[in-house]
Short mmCIF file of C-alpha atoms and ligand atoms in Angstrom, two decimals:
data_model
loop_
_atom_site.label_atom_id
_atom_site.label_comp_id
_atom_site.label_asym_id
_atom_site.label_seq_id
_atom_site.Cartn_x
_atom_site.Cartn_y
_atom_site.Cartn_z
CA MET R 1 -25.87 45.84 -7.71
CA ILE R 2 -25.25 42.13 -7.02
CA SER R 3 -24.27 41.42 -4.03
CA THR R 4 -21.37 38.80 -2.75
CA PHE R 5 -19.95 36.68 -0.19
CA SER R 6 -17.90 38.60 2.13
CA ILE R 7 -14.18 37.24 1.28
CA ASN R 8 -12.88 38.49 4.31
CA ASN R 9 -11.92 34.99 5.91
CA ALA R 10 -10.49 33.95 2.65
CA GLN R 11 -8.63 37.14 2.50
CA ARG R 12 -6.99 36.19 5.95
CA LEU R 13 -5.86 33.09 4.81
CA GLN R 14 -4.41 34.41 1.55
CA LEU R 15 -2.18 36.43 3.28
CA GLN R 16 -0.52 33.85 4.88
CA PRO R 17 1.58 31.48 2.47
CA LEU R 18 1.49 27.91 3.42
CA GLU R 19 3.19 26.81 6.29
CA VAL R 20 3.49 23.01 7.33
CA PRO R 21 4.91 21.82 9.95
CA ASN R 22 7.91 19.35 9.60
CA ARG R 23 6.99 16.10 10.94
CA LEU R 24 8.60 12.99 10.95
CA LEU R 25 5.83 10.51 9.61
CA LEU R 26 6.44 7.06 11.60
CA GLY R 27 2.77 6.19 11.19
CA PRO R 28 0.81 3.36 8.84
CA GLY R 29 1.45 6.06 5.84
CA PRO R 30 2.18 8.43 4.69
CA SER R 31 5.70 8.35 5.36
CA ASN R 32 7.95 11.01 4.60
CA ALA R 33 8.69 11.48 0.80
CA HIS R 34 12.58 10.85 0.02
CA PRO R 35 14.07 14.45 -0.87
CA ALA R 36 14.89 13.58 -4.57
CA VAL R 37 11.27 12.30 -5.04
CA LEU R 38 9.86 15.88 -3.90
CA GLN R 39 12.56 17.74 -5.90
CA ALA R 40 11.55 15.33 -8.78
CA MET R 41 7.63 16.50 -8.16
CA ASN R 42 8.81 20.28 -8.18
CA THR R 43 9.37 19.79 -11.81
CA SER R 44 7.37 21.78 -14.62
CA PRO R 45 4.98 19.57 -16.10
CA VAL R 46 4.81 18.50 -19.58
CA GLY R 47 1.49 17.41 -21.52
CA HIS R 48 0.20 13.94 -20.50
CA LEU R 49 0.84 12.53 -24.17
CA ASP R 50 3.95 14.24 -24.66
CA PRO R 51 7.24 11.98 -25.89
CA ALA R 52 8.92 12.55 -22.70
CA PHE R 53 6.00 11.80 -20.47
CA LEU R 54 5.25 8.25 -22.43
CA ALA R 55 8.98 7.49 -22.10
CA LEU R 56 8.49 8.08 -18.43
CA MET R 57 4.74 6.09 -18.10
CA ASP R 58 7.33 3.14 -19.92
CA ASP R 59 10.10 3.49 -17.39
CA ILE R 60 7.56 3.07 -14.23
CA GLN R 61 6.10 -0.09 -15.75
CA ALA R 62 9.43 -1.20 -15.90
CA LEU R 63 10.40 -0.63 -12.77
CA LEU R 64 7.08 -1.63 -11.08
CA ARG R 65 7.67 -5.09 -13.10
CA TYR R 66 11.24 -5.39 -11.40
CA ILE R 67 9.91 -4.15 -8.03
CA TRP R 68 7.32 -6.98 -7.93
CA GLN R 69 9.60 -9.37 -9.59
CA THR R 70 6.81 -9.93 -12.20
CA GLU R 71 6.65 -10.24 -16.05
CA ASN R 72 3.03 -9.06 -16.26
CA PRO R 73 3.06 -6.58 -19.52
CA HIS R 74 -0.13 -5.25 -17.56
CA THR R 75 1.72 -3.37 -15.11
CA ILE R 76 0.65 0.35 -14.61
CA ALA R 77 0.41 3.07 -12.15
CA VAL R 78 -3.21 4.15 -11.70
CA SER R 79 -4.07 7.34 -10.88
CA GLY R 80 -5.36 7.67 -7.26
CA THR R 81 -4.49 6.31 -4.05
CA GLY R 82 -3.99 2.70 -3.11
CA THR R 83 -7.68 2.14 -2.64
CA ALA R 84 -8.24 3.23 -6.14
CA ALA R 85 -5.58 0.41 -7.31
CA MET R 86 -7.36 -1.67 -4.89
CA GLU R 87 -10.68 -1.19 -6.43
CA ALA R 88 -9.25 -1.71 -10.14
CA THR R 89 -8.27 -5.11 -9.37
CA LEU R 90 -12.00 -6.21 -8.15
CA ALA R 91 -13.77 -3.75 -10.72
CA ASN R 92 -11.67 -5.24 -13.81
CA THR R 93 -12.46 -8.93 -12.65
CA VAL R 94 -15.50 -9.58 -10.33
CA GLU R 95 -18.74 -10.51 -12.37
CA ARG R 96 -22.09 -10.66 -10.44
CA GLY R 97 -22.35 -13.98 -8.53
CA ASN R 98 -18.73 -15.02 -8.81
CA VAL R 99 -17.49 -16.37 -5.68
CA VAL R 100 -14.91 -14.47 -4.04
CA LEU R 101 -12.87 -15.46 -0.86
CA ILE R 102 -11.21 -13.06 1.37
CA GLY R 103 -8.86 -13.81 4.12
CA VAL R 104 -9.98 -11.18 6.94
CA ALA R 105 -7.49 -10.59 9.66
CA GLY R 106 -7.48 -7.06 9.99
CA TYR R 107 -9.23 -3.43 8.89
CA PHE R 108 -8.14 -3.71 5.14
CA GLY R 109 -9.88 -7.43 4.51
CA ASN R 110 -12.56 -5.93 5.26
CA ARG R 111 -12.53 -3.37 2.92
CA LEU R 112 -12.06 -5.69 0.07
CA VAL R 113 -15.01 -7.61 1.86
CA ASP R 114 -16.96 -4.40 0.97
CA MET R 115 -15.70 -3.51 -1.93
CA ALA R 116 -16.35 -6.89 -3.68
CA GLY R 117 -19.93 -6.85 -2.27
CA ARG R 118 -20.53 -3.75 -4.32
CA TYR R 119 -19.33 -5.60 -7.40
CA GLY R 120 -22.10 -8.25 -6.97
CA ALA R 121 -19.53 -10.86 -5.80
CA ASP R 122 -20.71 -13.63 -3.88
CA VAL R 123 -18.51 -13.32 -0.88
CA ARG R 124 -17.10 -15.80 1.24
CA THR R 125 -14.37 -14.82 4.49
CA MET R 126 -12.05 -16.55 6.21
CA THR R 127 -11.14 -15.15 9.48
CA LYS R 128 -8.43 -14.84 12.05
CA PRO R 129 -7.95 -12.60 15.42
CA TRP R 130 -6.29 -9.43 14.16
CA GLY R 131 -2.35 -9.91 14.06
CA GLN R 132 -2.46 -13.21 13.08
CA VAL R 133 -1.70 -14.94 9.48
CA PHE R 134 -3.47 -17.78 7.77
CA ASN R 135 -1.25 -21.09 7.47
CA LEU R 136 -1.12 -22.91 4.13
CA ASP R 137 -3.66 -25.68 5.39
CA GLU R 138 -6.58 -23.39 6.34
CA ILE R 139 -5.98 -21.68 3.06
CA SER R 140 -6.51 -24.94 1.25
CA THR R 141 -9.39 -25.94 3.45
CA ALA R 142 -11.46 -22.82 2.99
CA VAL R 143 -10.60 -22.61 -1.35
CA GLU R 144 -11.35 -26.34 -1.30
CA THR R 145 -14.78 -25.42 0.61
CA HIS R 146 -15.89 -22.35 -1.71
CA LYS R 147 -14.02 -23.06 -5.14
CA PRO R 148 -13.80 -19.27 -5.77
CA ALA R 149 -13.13 -17.14 -8.76
CA ILE R 150 -10.79 -15.34 -6.53
CA LEU R 151 -9.23 -15.67 -3.42
CA ALA R 152 -8.28 -12.30 -1.96
CA LEU R 153 -5.19 -12.11 0.74
CA VAL R 154 -3.54 -9.11 2.47
CA HIS R 155 0.30 -9.78 2.39
CA GLY R 156 1.12 -6.73 4.59
CA GLU R 157 -2.00 -6.26 7.14
CA THR R 158 -1.30 -2.58 8.07
CA SER R 159 -4.09 -2.27 11.00
CA THR R 160 -1.92 -5.06 12.87
CA GLY R 161 1.42 -5.43 11.57
CA ALA R 162 1.24 -9.08 10.39
CA ARG R 163 3.08 -10.39 7.07
CA GLN R 164 0.45 -13.15 5.49
CA PRO R 165 3.04 -15.73 4.18
CA LEU R 166 2.40 -16.66 0.26
CA GLU R 167 4.57 -19.10 -0.54
CA GLY R 168 2.20 -21.94 -1.92
CA VAL R 169 -0.78 -20.39 -2.35
CA GLY R 170 -0.76 -19.50 -5.94
CA GLU R 171 -0.06 -23.24 -6.55
CA LEU R 172 -3.43 -23.98 -4.65
CA CYS R 173 -5.36 -21.50 -6.50
CA ARG R 174 -4.17 -22.64 -9.97
CA LYS R 175 -5.25 -26.00 -9.02
CA HIS R 176 -8.72 -25.00 -8.70
CA GLY R 177 -9.03 -22.21 -11.06
CA THR R 178 -8.62 -19.29 -8.78
CA LEU R 179 -7.00 -16.01 -9.59
CA LEU R 180 -4.86 -15.05 -6.46
CA LEU R 181 -5.63 -11.26 -5.68
CA VAL R 182 -2.72 -9.69 -3.26
CA ASP R 183 -2.55 -6.64 -1.19
CA THR R 184 0.80 -5.41 -0.87
CA VAL R 185 0.28 -1.77 0.05
CA THR R 186 2.52 -1.89 2.74
CA SER R 187 4.78 -4.37 1.59
CA LEU R 188 5.74 -3.10 -1.88
CA GLY R 189 9.52 -1.95 -1.70
CA GLY R 190 9.80 -2.97 1.91
CA VAL R 191 9.23 -6.71 1.89
CA PRO R 192 10.54 -9.82 -0.10
CA ILE R 193 7.81 -10.20 -3.05
CA PHE R 194 7.82 -12.76 -5.89
CA LEU R 195 4.82 -12.12 -7.64
CA ASP R 196 5.67 -14.31 -10.32
CA GLU R 197 7.38 -17.02 -8.22
CA TRP R 198 4.24 -17.08 -6.21
CA GLY R 199 1.77 -16.97 -8.94
CA VAL R 200 -0.10 -14.11 -7.81
CA ASP R 201 -2.41 -12.46 -10.40
CA LEU R 202 -3.72 -9.36 -9.44
CA ALA R 203 -1.93 -6.95 -7.19
CA TYR R 204 -2.02 -3.22 -5.90
CA SER R 205 0.04 -1.00 -3.92
CA CYS R 206 0.36 2.80 -2.85
CA SER R 207 2.97 5.49 -3.52
CA GLN R 208 3.35 6.79 0.12
CA LYS R 209 4.34 3.60 1.98
CA GLY R 210 7.45 1.43 1.10
CA LEU R 211 8.11 3.33 -1.75
CA GLY R 212 8.88 7.03 -0.14
CA CYS R 213 6.73 8.92 -2.45
CA SER R 214 3.42 11.49 -2.20
CA PRO R 215 0.15 9.41 -2.22
CA GLY R 216 -1.48 9.62 -5.71
CA ALA R 217 -0.23 7.23 -8.12
CA SER R 218 -0.61 3.78 -7.17
CA PRO R 219 0.79 0.42 -8.72
CA PHE R 220 -1.46 -2.24 -10.41
CA THR R 221 -0.60 -5.37 -11.96
CA MET R 222 -2.39 -8.22 -13.47
CA SER R 223 -1.26 -11.63 -15.05
CA SER R 224 -2.47 -13.02 -18.35
CA ARG R 225 -4.66 -15.51 -16.39
CA ALA R 226 -6.23 -12.34 -15.03
CA MET R 227 -6.27 -10.35 -18.20
CA GLU R 228 -8.53 -13.43 -19.56
CA LYS R 229 -10.91 -13.55 -17.23
CA LEU R 230 -11.40 -9.69 -17.73
CA GLN R 231 -11.78 -10.10 -21.51
CA LYS R 232 -14.06 -13.08 -21.55
CA ARG R 233 -16.47 -10.99 -19.07
CA GLU R 234 -20.35 -10.38 -20.26
CA THR R 235 -20.67 -6.84 -18.91
CA LYS R 236 -18.35 -3.93 -19.19
CA VAL R 237 -16.45 -3.01 -16.20
CA ALA R 238 -18.72 -0.84 -14.11
CA ASN R 239 -16.17 1.07 -13.06
CA TRP R 240 -15.18 3.84 -16.46
CA TYR R 241 -12.24 4.98 -14.85
CA LEU R 242 -10.75 1.92 -13.56
CA ASP R 243 -11.35 -0.02 -16.59
CA MET R 244 -8.31 -1.92 -17.45
CA LEU R 245 -9.07 -2.28 -21.49
CA LEU R 246 -9.59 1.59 -21.55
CA LEU R 247 -6.58 2.26 -19.39
CA GLY R 248 -4.60 -0.37 -21.22
CA LYS R 249 -4.84 1.53 -24.43
CA TYR R 250 -3.31 4.65 -22.65
CA TRP R 251 -0.37 2.87 -21.44
CA GLY R 252 -0.13 0.63 -24.20
CA VAL R 253 1.03 1.14 -27.87
CA GLU R 254 -2.46 3.08 -28.73
CA ARG R 255 -1.65 6.08 -26.44
CA THR R 256 -5.26 6.88 -26.43
CA TYR R 257 -6.31 9.57 -23.90
CA HIS R 258 -7.99 8.33 -20.88
CA HIS R 259 -7.77 10.65 -18.23
CA THR R 260 -4.96 13.48 -17.55
CA ALA R 261 -2.10 11.86 -15.59
CA PRO R 262 -1.17 13.71 -12.23
CA ILE R 263 1.68 14.19 -14.21
CA ASN R 264 4.15 15.39 -11.33
CA LEU R 265 3.12 12.81 -9.10
CA TYR R 266 4.35 10.31 -12.12
CA TYR R 267 7.68 12.29 -12.05
CA GLY R 268 7.69 11.51 -7.85
CA LEU R 269 6.95 7.83 -8.54
CA ARG R 270 9.58 7.59 -11.15
CA GLU R 271 12.23 8.94 -8.97
CA ALA R 272 11.14 6.86 -6.20
CA LEU R 273 11.36 3.45 -7.97
CA ARG R 274 14.83 4.47 -9.55
CA LEU R 275 15.63 5.22 -6.09
CA VAL R 276 14.88 1.31 -5.05
CA ALA R 277 16.72 0.41 -8.42
CA GLU R 278 19.79 1.94 -7.78
CA GLU R 279 19.99 0.51 -4.09
CA GLY R 280 19.11 -2.92 -5.47
CA LEU R 281 15.82 -4.60 -4.28
CA GLU R 282 17.14 -7.04 -2.17
CA ASN R 283 19.53 -4.05 -0.18
CA CYS R 284 16.64 -2.55 0.08
CA TRP R 285 14.28 -5.28 1.66
CA GLN R 286 17.55 -6.02 4.08
CA ARG R 287 17.67 -2.34 4.96
CA HIS R 288 13.58 -2.42 6.62
CA GLN R 289 14.50 -5.59 8.05
CA LYS R 290 17.66 -4.39 9.81
CA ASN R 291 16.40 -1.08 10.85
CA VAL R 292 12.96 -2.61 12.39
CA GLU R 293 14.69 -5.13 14.29
CA TYR R 294 16.63 -2.07 15.89
CA LEU R 295 13.47 -0.83 16.43
CA TRP R 296 12.11 -3.98 18.21
CA GLU R 297 15.01 -4.09 20.33
CA SER R 298 14.91 -0.28 20.88
CA LEU R 299 11.36 -0.51 22.43
CA GLU R 300 12.16 -3.83 24.20
CA SER R 301 14.84 -2.12 26.21
CA ILE R 302 12.62 0.81 27.54
CA GLY R 303 10.19 -2.16 28.47
CA LEU R 304 7.88 -2.41 25.59
CA LYS R 305 6.26 -5.35 23.86
CA MET R 306 5.03 -5.92 20.10
CA HIS R 307 1.65 -7.31 19.35
CA VAL R 308 2.68 -9.69 16.77
CA GLU R 309 4.60 -12.95 17.08
CA LYS R 310 8.12 -12.14 15.84
CA GLU R 311 8.36 -14.61 12.65
CA TYR R 312 5.28 -12.53 11.17
CA ARG R 313 6.05 -9.32 11.82
CA LEU R 314 6.04 -6.71 9.03
CA PRO R 315 9.34 -5.19 8.43
CA THR R 316 7.52 -1.89 7.44
CA LEU R 317 4.84 -1.99 10.11
CA THR R 318 4.69 -2.60 14.09
CA THR R 319 2.53 -2.61 16.24
CA VAL R 320 3.39 -1.47 19.82
CA CYS R 321 1.28 -2.53 22.88
CA ILE R 322 0.10 0.31 24.90
CA PRO R 323 1.11 -0.24 28.45
CA GLN R 324 -1.29 -1.22 30.99
CA GLY R 325 -2.22 2.50 32.34
CA VAL R 326 -0.81 4.32 29.79
CA ASP R 327 -3.25 6.50 27.70
CA GLY R 328 -2.47 5.87 24.20
CA LYS R 329 -3.97 8.69 22.50
CA ALA R 330 -2.68 11.24 24.63
CA VAL R 331 0.67 9.73 24.39
CA ALA R 332 0.54 10.25 20.36
CA LYS R 333 -0.83 13.53 20.69
CA GLN R 334 2.46 14.56 22.59
CA LEU R 335 4.73 13.04 20.65
CA LEU R 336 2.87 14.85 17.52
CA LEU R 337 2.96 18.19 19.22
CA ASP R 338 5.98 18.10 21.26
CA HIS R 339 8.32 16.15 19.47
CA ASN R 340 6.92 16.39 15.55
CA ILE R 341 6.49 12.85 15.19
CA GLU R 342 3.72 10.69 14.16
CA VAL R 343 2.48 7.35 15.01
CA GLY R 344 -0.84 5.78 14.21
CA GLY R 345 -3.39 4.64 16.82
CA GLY R 346 -4.92 0.85 16.80
CA LEU R 347 -8.08 0.02 14.35
CA GLY R 348 -11.03 -2.21 15.20
CA GLU R 349 -9.95 -5.14 17.27
CA LEU R 350 -6.98 -3.27 18.35
CA ALA R 351 -8.39 -0.01 19.19
CA GLY R 352 -6.78 1.63 22.17
CA LYS R 353 -4.35 -1.41 22.60
CA VAL R 354 -1.52 -0.39 20.02
CA TRP R 355 0.43 2.18 18.71
CA ARG R 356 1.31 1.62 15.00
CA VAL R 357 4.98 2.39 14.06
CA GLY R 358 5.87 2.58 10.44
CA LEU R 359 9.82 2.46 8.92
CA MET R 360 8.71 2.74 5.34
CA GLY R 361 10.78 3.82 2.19
CA PHE R 362 12.63 6.67 3.20
CA ASN R 363 11.82 6.83 6.77
CA SER R 364 13.27 3.23 7.71
CA ARG R 365 16.68 4.65 8.81
CA PRO R 366 18.34 3.71 12.33
CA GLU R 367 18.26 7.97 12.74
CA SER R 368 14.03 7.21 12.78
CA VAL R 369 14.20 5.06 15.32
CA ASP R 370 16.54 6.77 17.36
CA LYS R 371 14.38 9.93 17.32
CA LEU R 372 11.44 7.95 18.26
CA VAL R 373 12.53 6.03 21.22
CA GLU R 374 14.15 9.09 22.68
CA ALA R 375 10.87 11.06 22.31
CA LEU R 376 8.81 7.86 23.80
CA LYS R 377 11.51 7.90 26.71
CA GLN R 378 10.40 11.49 27.44
CA VAL R 379 6.89 10.84 27.13
CA LEU R 380 6.44 7.95 29.19
CA GLY R 381 8.45 9.18 31.62
CA LYS R 382 11.22 6.59 31.42
C1 PLP J 401 -3.14 2.15 3.19
C2 PLP J 401 -3.52 1.16 2.34
C3 PLP J 401 -4.69 0.77 1.76
C4 PLP J 401 -5.06 1.86 1.06
O1 PLP J 401 -4.58 2.62 0.62
P1 PLP J 401 -4.68 4.38 0.21
O2 PLP J 401 -3.45 4.67 -0.38
O3 PLP J 401 -5.09 4.80 1.65
O4 PLP J 401 -5.82 4.27 -0.16
C5 PLP J 401 -4.97 -0.23 1.43
N1 PLP J 401 -4.44 -1.69 1.73
C6 PLP J 401 -3.54 -1.42 2.83
C7 PLP J 401 -3.09 -2.83 3.57
C8 PLP J 401 -2.89 -0.44 3.21
O5 PLP J 401 -1.96 -0.26 4.21
#
């Protein structure tokens, strides 16, 4: 007789169908997916080389170009979360010894530093206290000092709620033969972005924040200048899965098998992007701005303060100062368990100092603000 492990525990679990609490996700992401996106994902999969699926991939590319305001042919979705698309930008363009200059004013700047180092970059940083942004003079001085092959900036720093202005940076980079790499994970869909006008060469995002989809299919784009650097590499891209020369043959005319795309997630992403196009990009940006201003006013009306200077606040993510004497973690826990509302806590320099409130994609609605403020009033005893 072959002995087997007891399956009692597994059996017990199997007896209960999946049950998930219905939360309002007002943290740093994921945000709640739009109902139409959930419905799209609930559609039977086709093969990943089916002509219907290939047409859907073309739609995703066209919609991404619109939402990013770029004409880059090499605009795709990476099968993975935003971090995979982030890694794709560096993996394809960094060669051993390349100077990569990174603006660090929060958690995700540091992630770029770690990643670029792993691909052999000679990493240089410029830093700011968390919640602040770099001005053009500071960026210009740093670029002139380090003469980097790549300059990386985080457009929407989700750990701080700050929006990094990008006007003029691309021009500066072109003067020095530098590629401009931008993290648009928390800005795409909710914050005005003009990739081509701004001269951005590499950008990435995710599906589960401003776009209102589930996580797992992440926008990626590279300019022809970035593609040229990739084509001139002396060594192969060290990451097979994210090599754009290979991925480009799946997304391009060749349609060569590379990996099995997460079909249903791509259904969801296409629907999420279509919804933005249907609303109109500018309307979508305006909706995010209007609702976040309502959030700020409502929070101020109950005596709360925001961490970031108004001019540089993100419409998608707000850092709210935890008042003195209040246990921020306990409040967040009570919001979640008693009110089914998720907000985020602070990271790094802001740990214990702020809550992070996201109004992203489908969740950027006045009702989200009303629900949160009502719940906060109760929890804080106002
Ligand atoms: C969320 C986020 C990421 C990482 O994306 P994942 O989907 O969590 O992998 C990267 N950069 C920023 C600014 C983010 O907010």
